[in-house]
């Protein structure tokens, strides 16, 4: 199976600042990949590079194309939703639909219309007259009207309230996702997308620090809640991160012997948010 | 091609002033014609009604022409900058539209589509004014303004102006687009300062005036010489001013237009070549700047 995205030594500089540093990764079709990292880690630069929206160094192939040279062609099969509210304020919703339908051969107007019909968005209004949540819904409806193989989302729910965020992700999973499609997204609200993701890429300071499917992470990493009595023993096994919680200490291990650990306390699979914090602040690593 | 028309349509959604401004201009002129009063007494000479009718039509056209040039310049300076300011460039670039295509659509809007709106507005306005004036002046010059020959000449003049100016002003349009695509803000300053700086630097260091002459010829003196036969002479002649060679019949547009000379003038094509380079540069810059 040919990967949807393949990046080799992807590098992005802004003047003297190295935003992305020789990053390599590959994403298969049918995956929902979370690109997770702190502010300024290089997530947006990576997304822009794979869509040909910015220049980069290195070898990048997306849907078999070279993004920087073939952006317009790539956008026939890829959709992009940057952080909320980049729709121009002067654009009327019905005209936005007309326009995309006119310039995009793979756009299916009925799909977008159906999605918009489920909302209470007035179609003859301009974007600037809508709330932020409605703007995000409009953008999502436009992007999902495109029969795209790849959907890229950069902080799509930034600035939205809880209801709007939930509605956004529900629509994403229900109306867009199937085996032939791929989603790559970045977000700060890791907890919200955790159940959605099939894969994660942790990015820090322009490098990928962790890359894997959710299943592989749960076999690779394990967390143990340890009573103070067993703490010294547990520390001897070499956790890469620990934090105190309600009198107990939770220790995180990579590739450790579970049998040995299970005698020290309760084992559980760390969730993505835990792993994110553990990996990035892993001072003991 | 249909895609291209949609891109132009998009521009008119965004820049509604492109058609509102000529409509308002026309409305104001109609108001002026309805209530205003003009005494015609040019240096003691009383021009004939035909000549005056033509001059009135021409004068209104000139108003439209100058508003059009001002608006188009502003449009070209703003069009690539606006969607960077509001970050909507990320939306437009997520559509399968090449950078060259979107820049060329904006160029065509500024150089051809906007002028055509002004042409249409000028036509409607002059018709309305001819009607009003012929009521008020009791057909003294009204008949001249209704003259089908005059009317046809005006149409030809407009289309000729739009076509030739679109070529002649290509370097200016290219420069405005390049500035629009390149800088983040203060587009007007960036558009004006570098040419002025170059002009002053040349004067200070070399003591020559090449750049100044080049600009003056592009903006003022060069165009009428390249595109018309003796434009100022025939204009003044049309009014019957003393000292001009006034013929019995008013000069017709057909004798003034000089398409062949325009095509044969090297400055036309040198300018167009410079324009093409600047436009290509604007497209390149546009491709690079996804970041608002």
XYZ file of C-alpha atoms in Angstrom:
577
model
C 0.000 0.000 0.000
C 1.438 3.330 -1.101
C 1.698 5.887 1.694
C -0.405 9.016 1.353
C 2.369 11.160 2.729
C 6.046 10.411 2.709
C 8.521 12.924 4.062
C 12.259 12.421 4.061
C 14.525 14.971 5.725
C 11.813 17.603 5.598
C 13.409 20.843 6.768
C 11.992 24.315 7.068
C 13.975 27.415 7.936
C 12.709 30.903 8.601
C 15.883 32.881 8.167
C 18.253 31.580 10.811
C 15.501 29.809 12.738
C 15.180 26.101 12.113
C 11.453 25.378 12.446
C 11.524 21.805 11.157
C 14.721 19.809 11.376
C 15.214 16.840 8.988
C 11.944 15.183 9.831
C 11.051 11.780 8.363
C 7.666 10.132 8.524
C 5.143 8.311 6.415
C 1.387 8.092 6.676
C -0.750 5.313 5.221
C -4.252 5.692 3.828
C -7.151 5.258 6.220
C -5.293 6.677 9.207
C -6.225 9.601 11.418
C -2.961 11.078 12.516
C -2.550 13.613 15.299
C 0.431 15.900 14.967
C 0.945 16.875 18.567
C 3.412 19.253 20.104
C 3.835 22.455 22.097
C 3.552 25.914 20.545
C 6.335 26.640 18.115
C 7.217 22.960 17.731
C 6.922 23.137 13.957
C 3.518 21.493 13.478
C 2.075 24.193 11.280
C 5.248 24.351 9.212
C 5.040 20.618 8.585
C 1.378 20.860 7.531
C 2.058 23.834 5.258
C 4.978 22.016 3.682
C 3.019 18.863 2.885
C 0.347 21.007 1.218
C 2.810 23.029 -0.822
C 1.856 26.238 0.948
C 5.411 26.963 1.928
C 8.868 26.173 0.590
C 10.913 23.488 2.283
C 14.024 21.425 1.896
C 14.003 17.655 1.672
C 11.957 15.138 -0.220
C 8.199 15.200 0.281
C 5.602 13.182 -1.625
C 1.903 13.626 -0.982
C -0.546 11.493 -2.965
C 2.362 10.873 -5.314
C 2.982 14.546 -5.937
C 5.639 17.050 -4.992
C 3.659 19.610 -2.972
C 5.665 22.756 -3.666
C 5.719 22.236 -7.426
C 2.205 20.874 -7.754
C 0.110 22.650 -5.143
C -2.859 23.350 -7.407
C -2.980 19.742 -8.648
C -2.528 18.398 -5.132
C -5.487 20.438 -3.917
C -7.718 18.464 -6.267
C -7.359 15.539 -3.898
C -6.498 17.231 -0.631
C -8.486 19.574 1.546
C -7.131 21.944 4.117
C -8.751 23.663 7.051
C -6.389 26.020 8.827
C -7.170 27.420 12.249
C -10.687 28.813 12.445
C -11.796 31.945 10.647
C -9.709 32.189 7.515
C -12.817 32.407 5.370
C -12.922 35.970 4.038
C -15.465 38.085 5.899
C -17.011 39.559 2.755
C -17.916 36.201 1.217
C -21.546 35.104 1.257
C -22.069 31.479 2.184
C -24.120 30.532 -0.875
C -21.554 32.226 -3.098
C -18.734 30.403 -1.380
C -20.469 27.151 -2.300
C -21.035 28.351 -5.880
C -17.431 29.426 -6.220
C -15.882 26.217 -4.926
C -18.300 24.230 -7.096
C -17.134 26.212 -10.120
C -13.390 25.893 -9.583
C -13.171 22.459 -7.992
C -13.933 19.497 -10.272
C -14.174 17.080 -7.350
C -16.559 19.199 -5.331
C -20.006 17.790 -4.675
C -22.334 20.648 -3.961
C -25.151 18.448 -2.676
C -22.938 17.126 0.110
C -22.006 20.571 1.335
C -25.593 21.725 0.975
C -26.795 18.758 3.012
C -24.278 19.452 5.745
C -25.198 23.116 5.862
C -28.886 22.246 5.932
C -28.297 20.404 9.202
C -27.054 23.632 10.770
C -28.897 26.877 11.367
C -26.531 28.869 9.203
C -28.313 31.392 6.954
C -26.871 30.905 3.481
C -27.358 34.441 2.219
C -25.276 35.923 5.029
C -21.676 36.984 4.801
C -19.020 35.082 6.712
C -18.341 38.058 8.985
C -21.946 37.983 10.194
C -21.591 34.437 11.520
C -20.278 33.286 14.869
C -16.878 31.634 14.990
C -18.465 28.236 15.460
C -20.651 28.735 12.410
C -17.659 29.879 10.377
C -15.842 26.682 11.300
C -18.877 24.628 10.316
C -19.086 26.388 6.970
C -15.428 25.738 6.315
C -15.775 22.107 7.286
C -18.841 21.735 5.060
C -16.909 23.227 2.142
C -13.885 21.033 2.767
C -15.994 17.900 3.093
C -17.880 18.620 -0.075
C -14.595 17.915 -1.794
C -14.135 14.265 -2.594
C -10.691 14.393 -1.049
C -8.288 11.597 -0.220
C -6.477 13.688 2.347
C -7.873 16.163 4.821
C -5.461 18.355 6.719
C -6.657 20.249 9.776
C -4.532 22.784 11.601
C -6.081 23.619 14.967
C -9.504 23.555 13.325
C -11.412 24.175 16.547
C -9.288 27.017 17.885
C -11.469 29.540 19.653
C -14.636 27.432 19.504
C -16.718 26.532 22.527
C -17.178 22.979 23.701
C -20.446 22.391 21.816
C -19.043 23.637 18.539
C -15.874 21.581 18.975
C -17.864 18.430 19.633
C -20.128 19.065 16.654
C -17.084 19.650 14.471
C -15.407 16.343 15.300
C -18.670 14.401 15.141
C -19.281 15.675 11.637
C -15.711 14.850 10.721
C -15.997 11.217 11.733
C -19.545 10.650 10.530
C -19.492 12.406 7.198
C -15.932 12.220 6.041
C -13.966 9.308 7.321
C -13.701 5.955 5.568
C -10.860 3.540 4.754
C -9.834 5.328 1.600
C -9.345 8.665 3.305
C -6.692 10.060 5.549
C -6.800 12.851 8.092
C -3.836 14.696 9.524
C -4.605 17.162 12.259
C -2.954 19.292 14.881
C -4.617 20.432 18.048
C -3.895 21.619 21.541
C -6.906 19.829 22.945
C -5.403 16.371 22.828
C -8.081 14.879 25.091
C -10.753 15.776 22.566
C -9.304 13.929 19.629
C -7.732 11.089 21.501
C -10.500 8.622 20.716
C -10.426 9.653 17.095
C -6.766 9.123 16.386
C -5.226 5.964 15.018
C -1.695 7.365 15.057
C 0.274 10.082 16.740
C 3.347 12.063 15.789
C 4.814 14.021 18.687
C 6.770 17.022 17.532
C 9.116 19.057 19.648
C 11.550 21.757 18.578
C 11.263 20.814 14.944
C 11.897 17.101 15.437
C 9.664 14.083 15.750
C 10.111 12.661 19.212
C 7.520 9.897 19.036
C 5.806 8.227 16.119
C 3.449 5.297 16.210
C -0.040 3.864 16.124
C -2.177 4.069 19.239
C -2.042 0.251 19.613
C 1.715 0.172 19.359
C 1.975 2.874 22.001
C -0.116 0.925 24.452
C 2.155 -2.076 24.116
C 5.300 0.006 24.139
C 4.474 2.230 27.096
C 3.037 1.429 30.437
C 2.223 3.435 33.546
C 2.181 2.185 37.099
C 0.571 3.776 40.162
C 2.883 3.072 43.025
C 2.410 3.448 46.787
C 5.234 5.318 48.508
C 6.475 2.040 49.989
C 7.391 0.666 46.553
C 8.659 3.895 45.088
C 12.374 3.231 45.374
C 11.947 -0.201 43.859
C 9.881 1.182 41.002
C 12.374 3.917 40.295
C 15.119 1.348 39.996
C 13.419 -0.140 36.912
C 14.042 3.141 35.070
C 10.912 5.164 34.405
C 11.312 8.065 32.000
C 8.784 10.253 33.763
C 6.884 10.347 36.994
C 4.226 12.458 38.577
C 2.498 12.520 41.923
C -1.234 11.958 42.105
C -3.388 11.626 45.239
C -0.631 10.313 47.435
C 0.546 7.812 44.860
C 3.235 8.270 42.259
C 2.579 7.391 38.632
C 5.676 6.201 36.835
C 5.943 5.853 33.076
C 8.022 3.190 31.402
C 8.967 2.350 27.890
C 9.360 -1.329 26.984
C 9.561 -2.415 30.615
C 8.858 -5.862 32.014
C 5.181 -5.810 32.919
C 5.343 -8.788 35.188
C 7.928 -7.140 37.382
C 5.966 -3.898 37.389
C 2.616 -5.481 38.200
C 3.899 -6.514 41.640
C 4.577 -2.858 42.463
C 1.194 -1.378 41.707
C -1.664 -1.045 39.291
C -0.705 -1.070 35.592
C -2.523 0.927 32.975
C -1.967 2.124 29.440
C -1.091 5.799 29.445
C -3.410 7.932 27.347
C -2.120 10.225 24.648
C -2.256 13.337 26.783
C -0.211 11.632 29.524
C 2.305 10.375 27.018
C 2.543 13.794 25.459
C 3.376 15.442 28.755
C 5.620 12.564 29.776
C 7.587 12.493 26.549
C 8.026 16.219 26.188
C 8.824 17.064 29.762
C 10.596 13.751 30.307
C 13.365 15.314 32.341
C 14.517 11.950 33.587
C 14.745 10.505 30.122
C -11.886 29.907 -19.326
C -15.077 29.563 -17.303
C -12.917 29.121 -14.226
C -11.163 32.370 -15.089
C -14.492 34.174 -15.315
C -15.397 32.818 -11.893
C -12.130 34.142 -10.507
C -13.033 37.560 -11.897
C -16.504 37.249 -10.439
C -14.925 36.543 -7.089
C -12.988 39.823 -7.387
C -16.217 41.720 -7.975
C -17.782 40.143 -4.903
C -14.832 41.287 -2.855
C -14.438 44.697 -4.460
C -17.982 45.890 -4.765
C -16.703 49.429 -5.205
C -15.555 48.326 -8.665
C -19.110 48.774 -9.893
C -20.584 50.935 -7.140
C -18.081 53.756 -7.618
C -18.769 54.296 -11.347
C -22.504 54.171 -10.631
C -22.138 56.833 -7.961
C -19.925 58.935 -10.230
C -22.558 58.710 -12.925
C -25.306 59.607 -10.463
C -23.433 62.711 -9.314
C -22.833 63.845 -12.867
C -26.508 63.394 -13.710
C -27.375 65.495 -10.666
C -24.916 68.148 -11.799
C -26.428 68.154 -15.272
C -29.935 68.436 -13.837
C -29.297 71.378 -11.558
C -25.989 72.892 -12.579
C -25.404 75.827 -14.843
C -22.462 76.398 -17.156
C -21.700 79.490 -19.215
C -19.731 78.729 -22.301
C -17.574 81.605 -23.331
C -14.133 80.408 -24.228
C -11.784 83.291 -24.931
C -14.494 85.143 -26.722
C -15.052 82.351 -29.186
C -18.477 80.750 -29.332
C -18.055 77.131 -30.304
C -20.702 75.600 -32.462
C -23.291 73.279 -30.930
C -21.828 70.159 -32.540
C -18.398 70.815 -31.154
C -19.726 71.725 -27.751
C -21.950 68.656 -27.599
C -18.984 66.478 -28.410
C -16.842 68.318 -25.874
C -19.446 67.865 -23.150
C -19.629 64.124 -23.804
C -15.862 63.952 -23.912
C -15.546 65.963 -20.706
C -17.823 63.611 -18.814
C -15.833 60.712 -20.193
C -12.645 62.263 -18.832
C -14.150 62.387 -15.336
C -14.899 58.680 -15.557
C -11.464 57.991 -16.946
C -9.685 59.630 -14.023
C -11.859 58.009 -11.362
C -11.267 54.712 -13.150
C -7.475 55.118 -13.220
C -7.431 56.006 -9.530
C -9.664 53.109 -8.540
C -7.898 50.535 -10.699
C -4.528 51.546 -9.270
C -5.845 51.175 -5.780
C -7.443 47.840 -6.623
C -4.243 46.411 -8.096
C -2.305 47.609 -5.075
C -4.756 46.010 -2.668
C -5.920 42.810 -4.327
C -3.010 40.537 -3.423
C -2.539 42.181 -0.048
C -6.100 41.942 1.251
C -6.261 38.174 1.578
C -2.924 38.133 3.367
C -4.178 40.694 5.851
C -7.304 38.715 6.707
C -5.457 35.381 6.308
C -8.034 34.166 3.793
C -5.101 33.409 1.471
C -5.036 30.049 3.252
C -8.583 29.376 2.106
C -7.968 30.409 -1.504
C -4.724 28.485 -1.693
C -6.432 25.332 -0.474
C -8.385 25.354 -3.736
C -6.956 23.867 -6.917
C -6.178 27.231 -8.468
C -2.655 28.035 -9.586
C -0.959 31.206 -8.401
C -0.460 32.397 -11.964
C -4.145 32.026 -12.677
C -5.264 33.951 -9.631
C -2.780 36.775 -10.217
C -3.728 37.031 -13.892
C -7.417 37.138 -12.972
C -6.705 40.089 -10.710
C -4.661 41.769 -13.428
C -7.480 41.305 -15.933
C -9.971 42.664 -13.425
C -7.920 45.797 -12.821
C -6.973 46.509 -16.413
C -10.062 45.395 -18.331
C -13.091 44.487 -16.234
C -13.094 47.555 -13.996
C -12.585 49.893 -17.008
C -15.490 48.183 -18.773
C -17.722 49.007 -15.810
C -16.681 52.634 -16.082
C -17.340 52.526 -19.798
C -20.843 51.191 -19.212
C -21.513 53.733 -16.473
C -20.197 56.540 -18.693
C -22.498 55.428 -21.490
C -25.578 55.352 -19.321
C -24.622 58.667 -17.762
C -24.036 60.464 -21.048
C -27.345 59.186 -22.386
C -29.113 60.489 -19.308
C -27.259 63.780 -19.459
C -27.919 64.250 -23.169
C -31.572 63.761 -22.446
C -31.577 66.219 -19.550
C -29.524 68.803 -21.388
C -31.674 68.629 -24.489
C -34.714 69.318 -22.295
C -33.056 72.188 -20.474
C -31.222 73.764 -23.393
C -34.091 73.285 -25.778
C -32.222 71.199 -28.268
C -29.543 73.796 -28.767
C -26.757 71.311 -28.171
C -29.000 68.425 -27.344
C -29.344 67.434 -30.940
C -25.603 67.298 -31.223
C -25.364 65.013 -28.233
C -27.957 62.681 -29.646
C -26.075 62.490 -32.886
C -25.486 58.793 -33.628
C -22.144 59.558 -35.189
C -20.914 61.226 -32.006
C -22.202 58.356 -29.979
C -20.436 55.764 -32.052
C -17.224 57.750 -31.899
C -17.383 57.820 -28.153
C -17.813 54.052 -27.994
C -14.826 53.585 -30.241
C -12.782 55.998 -28.181
C -13.595 54.192 -24.948
C -12.773 50.753 -26.285
C -9.592 52.065 -27.835
C -8.579 53.703 -24.571
C -9.252 50.552 -22.559
C -7.337 48.333 -24.976
C -4.323 50.598 -25.371
C -4.124 51.668 -21.738
C -4.206 48.016 -20.667
C -1.017 47.473 -22.659
C 0.579 50.841 -21.957
C 0.051 50.596 -18.202
C 1.191 46.956 -17.887
C 4.458 47.933 -16.179
C 2.554 50.108 -13.701
C 0.043 47.330 -13.026
C 2.875 44.811 -12.665
C 4.633 47.030 -10.162
C 1.464 47.534 -8.122
C 0.785 43.764 -8.077
C 4.347 43.039 -7.039
C 4.136 45.512 -4.165
C 0.734 44.148 -3.208
C 2.073 40.603 -3.078
C 5.332 41.458 -1.328
C 4.736 43.805 1.567
C 2.635 43.253 4.631
C 1.235 46.735 5.038
C 1.647 50.349 3.916
C 1.274 49.327 0.290
C 0.849 52.898 -0.907
C 4.135 53.966 0.636
C 5.942 50.963 -0.782
C 4.482 51.603 -4.197
C 5.566 55.253 -4.272
C 8.785 55.456 -2.276
C 11.123 53.164 -4.252
C 10.544 54.934 -7.591
C 10.872 58.329 -5.921
C 13.987 57.206 -4.070
C 15.490 55.952 -7.330
C 14.665 59.248 -8.959
C 16.301 61.305 -6.212
C 19.302 59.019 -5.952
C 19.950 59.299 -9.651
C 19.652 63.046 -9.498
C 21.942 63.325 -6.497
C 24.631 60.883 -7.619
C 24.688 61.242 -11.371
C 22.936 64.526 -11.892
C 20.861 62.977 -14.659
C 17.101 62.669 -15.011
C 16.626 59.407 -16.867
C 14.273 57.800 -14.376
C 12.250 60.974 -14.040
C 11.892 61.251 -17.778
C 10.992 57.587 -18.042
C 8.228 57.947 -15.456
C 6.949 61.192 -16.920
C 6.760 59.621 -20.346
C 4.929 56.558 -19.049
C 2.425 58.523 -16.991
C 1.943 61.746 -18.886
C 3.516 62.511 -22.208
C 4.228 59.142 -23.780
C 0.761 57.699 -24.084
C -1.058 60.409 -26.063
C 1.870 60.637 -28.452
C 1.951 56.891 -28.993
C -1.758 56.251 -29.276
C -3.188 59.373 -30.928
C -2.571 61.726 -33.832
C -2.194 65.221 -32.453
C -4.614 64.694 -29.576
C -4.285 68.074 -27.866
C -4.464 69.937 -31.185
C -7.691 68.285 -32.138
C -9.185 68.720 -28.677
C -8.565 72.432 -28.694
C -9.568 72.582 -32.306
C -12.828 70.911 -31.462
C -13.623 73.730 -29.098
C -12.793 76.226 -31.797
C -10.182 78.009 -29.775
C -8.323 80.743 -31.561
C -4.900 79.828 -32.772
C -5.823 76.274 -33.513
C -6.500 74.950 -36.939
C -10.233 74.678 -36.664
C -11.770 73.008 -39.630
C -15.329 73.412 -40.771
C -16.356 70.072 -39.366
C -15.415 68.973 -35.864
C -12.551 66.504 -35.888
C -13.736 62.938 -35.684
C -12.362 60.273 -33.421
C -11.511 58.198 -36.449
C -8.827 60.644 -37.524
C -7.348 60.871 -34.050
C -6.908 57.198 -33.137
C -3.511 55.855 -34.111
C -3.543 52.111 -33.470
C -0.781 51.453 -35.966
C 1.516 53.981 -34.410
C 0.736 52.581 -30.973
C 1.713 49.110 -32.116
C 4.861 50.407 -33.801
C 6.046 52.449 -30.829
C 8.931 50.600 -29.140
C 7.974 52.087 -25.756
C 4.680 50.177 -25.920
C 6.412 46.817 -26.053
C 9.356 47.695 -23.862
C 6.829 48.678 -21.210
C 4.821 45.511 -21.760
C 7.974 43.430 -21.399
C 8.864 45.158 -18.126
C 5.254 44.592 -17.054
C 5.470 40.882 -17.861
C 8.636 40.548 -15.761
C 7.023 42.342 -12.818
C 3.876 40.222 -13.081
C 5.931 37.038 -13.187
C 7.733 38.253 -10.065
C 4.392 38.945 -8.376
C 3.263 35.384 -9.165
C 6.451 33.965 -7.664
C 6.078 36.035 -4.525
C 2.436 35.013 -4.276
C 3.438 31.358 -4.418
C 5.896 31.809 -1.557
C 3.691 33.732 0.790
C 1.143 31.415 2.262
C 2.085 32.841 5.602
C -0.027 35.879 6.277
